[in-house]
PDB file of C-alpha atoms in Angstrom:
ATOM      1  CA  MET A 107    -282.678  23.493 108.618  1.00  0.00           C
ATOM      2  CA  SER A 108    -285.777  25.048 109.584  1.00  0.00           C
ATOM      3  CA  PHE A 109    -288.025  22.952 111.003  1.00  0.00           C
ATOM      4  CA  GLY A 110    -290.313  25.464 112.816  1.00  0.00           C
ATOM      5  CA  LEU A 111    -291.689  24.975 116.237  1.00  0.00           C
ATOM      6  CA  LEU A 112    -290.555  21.299 117.991  1.00  0.00           C
ATOM      7  CA  ASN A 113    -290.364  20.471 120.862  1.00  0.00           C
ATOM      8  CA  GLU A 114    -286.883  19.023 122.834  1.00  0.00           C
ATOM      9  CA  GLU A 115    -287.477  15.165 122.100  1.00  0.00           C
ATOM     10  CA  GLN A 116    -288.203  16.242 118.340  1.00  0.00           C
ATOM     11  CA  PHE A 117    -285.572  18.433 118.290  1.00  0.00           C
ATOM     12  CA  ARG A 118    -283.441  15.417 119.755  1.00  0.00           C
ATOM     13  CA  LYS A 119    -284.172  13.505 117.223  1.00  0.00           C
ATOM     14  CA  LEU A 120    -282.730  15.631 114.616  1.00  0.00           C
ATOM     15  CA  LYS A 121    -279.827  15.937 116.377  1.00  0.00           C
ATOM     16  CA  ASN A 122    -279.556  11.624 116.610  1.00  0.00           C
ATOM     17  CA  ALA A 123    -279.860  11.846 112.552  1.00  0.00           C
ATOM     18  CA  GLY A 124    -277.055  14.052 111.824  1.00  0.00           C
ATOM     19  CA  VAL A 125    -278.297  17.639 112.080  1.00  0.00           C
ATOM     20  CA  THR A 126    -276.152  20.532 114.079  1.00  0.00           C
ATOM     21  CA  ARG A 127    -278.024  23.777 113.520  1.00  0.00           C
ATOM     22  CA  VAL A 128    -281.152  24.824 113.549  1.00  0.00           C
ATOM     23  CA  HIS A 129    -282.739  27.839 112.166  1.00  0.00           C
ATOM     24  CA  ASN A 130    -285.822  29.710 113.794  1.00  0.00           C
ATOM     25  CA  ASN A 131    -286.291  33.568 113.736  1.00  0.00           C
ATOM     26  CA  LEU A 132    -287.798  35.628 116.472  1.00  0.00           C
ATOM     27  CA  GLU A 133    -288.960  38.080 113.734  1.00  0.00           C
ATOM     28  CA  THR A 134    -289.249  41.166 116.285  1.00  0.00           C
ATOM     29  CA  SER A 135    -289.951  41.855 119.926  1.00  0.00           C
ATOM     30  CA  ARG A 136    -292.434  39.990 121.830  1.00  0.00           C
ATOM     31  CA  ARG A 137    -294.519  43.840 122.206  1.00  0.00           C
ATOM     32  CA  PHE A 138    -294.525  43.533 118.028  1.00  0.00           C
ATOM     33  CA  PHE A 139    -295.046  39.873 117.540  1.00  0.00           C
ATOM     34  CA  PRO A 140    -298.768  40.055 117.387  1.00  0.00           C
ATOM     35  CA  ASN A 141    -299.007  42.689 114.484  1.00  0.00           C
ATOM     36  CA  VAL A 142    -297.198  40.345 112.108  1.00  0.00           C
ATOM     37  CA  CYS A 143    -298.149  36.886 113.442  1.00  0.00           C
ATOM     38  CA  SER A 144    -301.373  35.614 114.154  1.00  0.00           C
ATOM     39  CA  THR A 145    -300.317  32.331 113.921  1.00  0.00           C
ATOM     40  CA  HIS A 146    -298.796  30.926 116.926  1.00  0.00           C
ATOM     41  CA  SER A 147    -297.524  32.941 120.140  1.00  0.00           C
ATOM     42  CA  TYR A 148    -294.201  34.754 120.334  1.00  0.00           C
ATOM     43  CA  ASP A 149    -293.844  31.730 123.841  1.00  0.00           C
ATOM     44  CA  ASP A 150    -293.905  29.275 121.012  1.00  0.00           C
ATOM     45  CA  LYS A 151    -290.729  30.744 118.879  1.00  0.00           C
ATOM     46  CA  ILE A 152    -288.827  31.116 122.678  1.00  0.00           C
ATOM     47  CA  ASN A 153    -289.931  27.852 123.839  1.00  0.00           C
ATOM     48  CA  ALA A 154    -288.573  25.465 120.430  1.00  0.00           C
ATOM     49  CA  ILE A 155    -285.496  27.981 120.383  1.00  0.00           C
ATOM     50  CA  LEU A 156    -285.006  26.375 123.810  1.00  0.00           C
ATOM     51  CA  ALA A 157    -285.610  23.123 123.021  1.00  0.00           C
ATOM     52  CA  ALA A 158    -283.134  22.928 120.360  1.00  0.00           C
ATOM     53  CA  ARG A 159    -280.431  24.769 122.591  1.00  0.00           C
ATOM     54  CA  LYS A 160    -281.537  21.778 125.252  1.00  0.00           C
ATOM     55  CA  ALA A 161    -280.813  19.056 122.844  1.00  0.00           C
ATOM     56  CA  GLY A 162    -277.912  20.511 121.996  1.00  0.00           C
ATOM     57  CA  LEU A 163    -278.070  21.931 118.393  1.00  0.00           C
ATOM     58  CA  PHE A 164    -276.577  25.457 117.154  1.00  0.00           C
ATOM     59  CA  VAL A 165    -279.496  27.942 117.163  1.00  0.00           C
ATOM     60  CA  CYS A 166    -279.508  30.582 114.351  1.00  0.00           C
ATOM     61  CA  SER A 167    -282.358  33.054 114.950  1.00  0.00           C
ATOM     62  CA  GLY A 168    -282.730  36.895 114.266  1.00  0.00           C
ATOM     63  CA  GLY A 169    -285.509  39.046 112.157  1.00  0.00           C
ATOM     64  CA  ILE A 170    -286.430  41.405 109.939  1.00  0.00           C
ATOM     65  CA  MET A 171    -286.209  44.809 110.334  1.00  0.00           C
ATOM     66  CA  GLY A 172    -288.519  47.272 108.456  1.00  0.00           C
ATOM     67  CA  LEU A 173    -291.686  45.841 109.499  1.00  0.00           C
ATOM     68  CA  GLY A 174    -292.901  48.828 111.513  1.00  0.00           C
ATOM     69  CA  GLU A 175    -291.188  48.194 114.734  1.00  0.00           C
ATOM     70  CA  THR A 176    -290.129  50.682 117.131  1.00  0.00           C
ATOM     71  CA  PRO A 177    -285.713  50.991 117.725  1.00  0.00           C
ATOM     72  CA  GLU A 178    -286.803  49.927 121.219  1.00  0.00           C
ATOM     73  CA  ASP A 179    -288.258  46.683 119.409  1.00  0.00           C
ATOM     74  CA  ARG A 180    -285.282  45.818 117.630  1.00  0.00           C
ATOM     75  CA  ILE A 181    -283.335  46.252 121.256  1.00  0.00           C
ATOM     76  CA  ASP A 182    -285.599  43.897 122.400  1.00  0.00           C
ATOM     77  CA  MET A 183    -285.036  41.346 120.480  1.00  0.00           C
ATOM     78  CA  ALA A 184    -281.371  41.579 120.693  1.00  0.00           C
ATOM     79  CA  LEU A 185    -281.760  41.650 124.120  1.00  0.00           C
ATOM     80  CA  ALA A 186    -283.945  38.334 123.970  1.00  0.00           C
ATOM     81  CA  LEU A 187    -281.723  36.581 121.811  1.00  0.00           C
ATOM     82  CA  ARG A 188    -278.411  37.360 124.194  1.00  0.00           C
ATOM     83  CA  GLY A 189    -280.778  36.243 127.048  1.00  0.00           C
ATOM     84  CA  MET A 190    -281.071  32.863 125.294  1.00  0.00           C
ATOM     85  CA  ALA A 191    -277.132  32.570 123.867  1.00  0.00           C
ATOM     86  CA  VAL A 192    -278.053  32.870 120.158  1.00  0.00           C
ATOM     87  CA  LYS A 193    -274.629  33.419 118.786  1.00  0.00           C
ATOM     88  CA  SER A 194    -275.635  33.753 114.806  1.00  0.00           C
ATOM     89  CA  VAL A 195    -278.025  36.775 114.097  1.00  0.00           C
ATOM     90  CA  PRO A 196    -279.438  37.028 110.712  1.00  0.00           C
ATOM     91  CA  VAL A 197    -280.961  40.636 110.070  1.00  0.00           C
ATOM     92  CA  ASN A 198    -283.161  40.850 107.300  1.00  0.00           C
ATOM     93  CA  ILE A 199    -284.225  43.715 105.740  1.00  0.00           C
ATOM     94  CA  LEU A 200    -288.199  44.504 104.556  1.00  0.00           C
ATOM     95  CA  ASN A 201    -288.745  44.104 100.972  1.00  0.00           C
ATOM     96  CA  PRO A 202    -292.280  45.873 100.914  1.00  0.00           C
ATOM     97  CA  ILE A 203    -293.240  43.803  97.605  1.00  0.00           C
ATOM     98  CA  PRO A 204    -296.813  45.131  96.520  1.00  0.00           C
ATOM     99  CA  GLY A 205    -299.602  43.255  97.098  1.00  0.00           C
ATOM    100  CA  THR A 206    -298.456  42.202 100.384  1.00  0.00           C
ATOM    101  CA  PRO A 207    -299.849  43.476 103.322  1.00  0.00           C
ATOM    102  CA  LEU A 208    -296.313  45.321 104.653  1.00  0.00           C
ATOM    103  CA  GLU A 209    -296.167  46.639 100.512  1.00  0.00           C
ATOM    104  CA  HIS A 210    -296.425  50.394 102.131  1.00  0.00           C
ATOM    105  CA  ASN A 211    -293.862  49.748 104.774  1.00  0.00           C
ATOM    106  CA  THR A 212    -290.977  52.732 104.189  1.00  0.00           C
ATOM    107  CA  LYS A 213    -287.398  50.814 102.824  1.00  0.00           C
ATOM    108  CA  LEU A 214    -284.947  51.583 105.640  1.00  0.00           C
ATOM    109  CA  THR A 215    -281.916  53.520 104.192  1.00  0.00           C
ATOM    110  CA  ASN A 216    -278.395  52.701 104.677  1.00  0.00           C
ATOM    111  CA  GLU A 217    -278.182  54.638 107.729  1.00  0.00           C
ATOM    112  CA  GLU A 218    -280.874  52.941 109.683  1.00  0.00           C
ATOM    113  CA  VAL A 219    -279.226  49.210 109.219  1.00  0.00           C
ATOM    114  CA  ARG A 220    -275.863  50.663 109.651  1.00  0.00           C
ATOM    115  CA  ARG A 221    -277.367  51.989 113.237  1.00  0.00           C
ATOM    116  CA  ILE A 222    -278.863  48.154 114.188  1.00  0.00           C
ATOM    117  CA  VAL A 223    -275.709  46.165 112.763  1.00  0.00           C
ATOM    118  CA  ALA A 224    -274.311  48.706 115.652  1.00  0.00           C
ATOM    119  CA  VAL A 225    -276.410  48.196 118.155  1.00  0.00           C
ATOM    120  CA  TYR A 226    -276.872  44.729 117.660  1.00  0.00           C
ATOM    121  CA  ARG A 227    -272.779  44.124 117.497  1.00  0.00           C
ATOM    122  CA  PHE A 228    -272.823  46.127 120.881  1.00  0.00           C
ATOM    123  CA  ILE A 229    -275.782  43.889 122.558  1.00  0.00           C
ATOM    124  CA  LEU A 230    -274.360  40.400 120.993  1.00  0.00           C
ATOM    125  CA  PRO A 231    -270.375  41.124 120.955  1.00  0.00           C
ATOM    126  CA  ASP A 232    -269.723  37.992 120.306  1.00  0.00           C
ATOM    127  CA  ALA A 233    -272.581  36.826 117.746  1.00  0.00           C
ATOM    128  CA  SER A 234    -272.080  36.174 114.764  1.00  0.00           C
ATOM    129  CA  ILE A 235    -274.336  39.488 113.345  1.00  0.00           C
ATOM    130  CA  ARG A 236    -274.845  37.925 109.387  1.00  0.00           C
ATOM    131  CA  LEU A 237    -276.219  40.443 106.663  1.00  0.00           C
ATOM    132  CA  ALA A 238    -279.021  38.392 105.381  1.00  0.00           C
ATOM    133  CA  GLY A 239    -282.355  38.898 103.093  1.00  0.00           C
ATOM    134  CA  GLY A 240    -283.120  42.580 101.647  1.00  0.00           C
ATOM    135  CA  ARG A 241    -279.375  43.402 101.916  1.00  0.00           C
ATOM    136  CA  GLY A 242    -279.847  43.794  97.860  1.00  0.00           C
ATOM    137  CA  LEU A 243    -282.282  46.299  98.290  1.00  0.00           C
ATOM    138  CA  LEU A 244    -279.766  48.792 100.151  1.00  0.00           C
ATOM    139  CA  PRO A 245    -277.216  51.297  97.996  1.00  0.00           C
ATOM    140  CA  ASP A 246    -274.281  49.950  98.690  1.00  0.00           C
ATOM    141  CA  LYS A 247    -275.693  46.448  99.062  1.00  0.00           C
ATOM    142  CA  GLY A 248    -274.568  46.048 102.800  1.00  0.00           C
ATOM    143  CA  ARG A 249    -270.709  46.751 102.218  1.00  0.00           C
ATOM    144  CA  SER A 250    -271.172  49.664 105.019  1.00  0.00           C
ATOM    145  CA  CYS A 251    -272.686  47.296 106.868  1.00  0.00           C
ATOM    146  CA  PHE A 252    -269.431  45.610 107.862  1.00  0.00           C
ATOM    147  CA  SER A 253    -268.245  48.639 108.922  1.00  0.00           C
ATOM    148  CA  SER A 254    -270.961  48.777 111.362  1.00  0.00           C
ATOM    149  CA  GLY A 255    -270.359  45.683 112.905  1.00  0.00           C
ATOM    150  CA  ALA A 256    -271.718  42.847 111.019  1.00  0.00           C
ATOM    151  CA  ASN A 257    -268.989  39.935 110.594  1.00  0.00           C
ATOM    152  CA  ALA A 258    -271.333  37.780 108.661  1.00  0.00           C
ATOM    153  CA  ALA A 259    -273.701  36.910 105.422  1.00  0.00           C
ATOM    154  CA  ILE A 260    -275.915  34.491 104.210  1.00  0.00           C
ATOM    155  CA  SER A 261    -275.365  34.561 100.453  1.00  0.00           C
ATOM    156  CA  GLY A 262    -277.798  33.704  97.473  1.00  0.00           C
ATOM    157  CA  ASP A 263    -281.524  33.813  97.143  1.00  0.00           C
ATOM    158  CA  MET A 264    -284.128  34.108  99.760  1.00  0.00           C
ATOM    159  CA  LEU A 265    -287.745  33.092 100.081  1.00  0.00           C
ATOM    160  CA  THR A 266    -289.232  36.086  98.174  1.00  0.00           C
ATOM    161  CA  THR A 267    -286.256  38.228  96.513  1.00  0.00           C
ATOM    162  CA  ALA A 268    -282.927  37.714  94.937  1.00  0.00           C
ATOM    163  CA  GLY A 269    -279.942  37.831  97.246  1.00  0.00           C
ATOM    164  CA  ILE A 270    -276.276  38.596  96.259  1.00  0.00           C
ATOM    165  CA  THR A 271    -273.968  35.719  95.366  1.00  0.00           C
ATOM    166  CA  THR A 272    -271.439  33.790  97.140  1.00  0.00           C
ATOM    167  CA  GLU A 273    -268.876  35.073  94.892  1.00  0.00           C
ATOM    168  CA  THR A 274    -269.752  38.837  95.498  1.00  0.00           C
ATOM    169  CA  ASP A 275    -269.617  38.771  98.937  1.00  0.00           C
ATOM    170  CA  LYS A 276    -266.294  37.105  99.057  1.00  0.00           C
ATOM    171  CA  ALA A 277    -265.304  39.805  96.527  1.00  0.00           C
ATOM    172  CA  LEU A 278    -266.574  42.362  98.716  1.00  0.00           C
ATOM    173  CA  LEU A 279    -265.163  40.959 101.848  1.00  0.00           C
ATOM    174  CA  ARG A 280    -261.714  41.034 100.053  1.00  0.00           C
ATOM    175  CA  GLU A 281    -261.990  44.969  99.073  1.00  0.00           C
ATOM    176  CA  LEU A 282    -262.665  45.231 102.872  1.00  0.00           C
ATOM    177  CA  GLY A 283    -259.691  43.619 103.968  1.00  0.00           C
ATOM    178  CA  TYR A 284    -261.448  40.526 105.616  1.00  0.00           C
ATOM    179  CA  GLU A 285    -260.890  37.058 105.143  1.00  0.00           C
ATOM    180  CA  ALA A 286    -263.936  34.598 103.989  1.00  0.00           C
ATOM    181  CA  ARG A 287    -264.709  31.647 105.747  1.00  0.00           C
ATOM    182  CA  GLN A 288    -267.581  29.368 105.543  1.00  0.00           C
ATOM    183  CA  ASP A 289    -269.199  28.983 108.739  1.00  0.00           C
ATOM    184  CA  HIS A 290    -269.401  25.455 109.955  1.00  0.00           C
ATOM    185  CA  GLU A 291    -270.877  25.322 113.798  1.00  0.00           C
TER     186      GLU A 291
END
């Protein structure tokens, strides 16, 4: 579930109601965050993630690559996630949609995304590095990222773009020699 910026007491109520996992993306590094969000702070995000963990919830948190951040920003975000012991890390790829503030951003290449995934695997060795939104924009639909360290995917449609179906993902994983399983953490 994605609930936004709640406090520990609110997250505990959700846990008591049966929620086990929450999603709250950092989006980017602390340094770059003010360039993409003006409604709340990076510390608000950190505090919400830590509150969810204190309440006993499993946290899924990652970001969007291609916002205009530097490679150092990507590393800083991975280090922040590691520091909070986040074990489920979605890697989203910006789809620069016409009419949006980021419409002129250059789409990331397969090689850039593979490099991001490899660095995240190195920094977060025991995390599920999840290919998520925007991977359908890649020429190989993210296939090569599984050879670079991705070990999970989020299938289906995303907020603003069509995603890759579960059936297509399962077929890809079989082709690569992997066993697909649903994550219940």
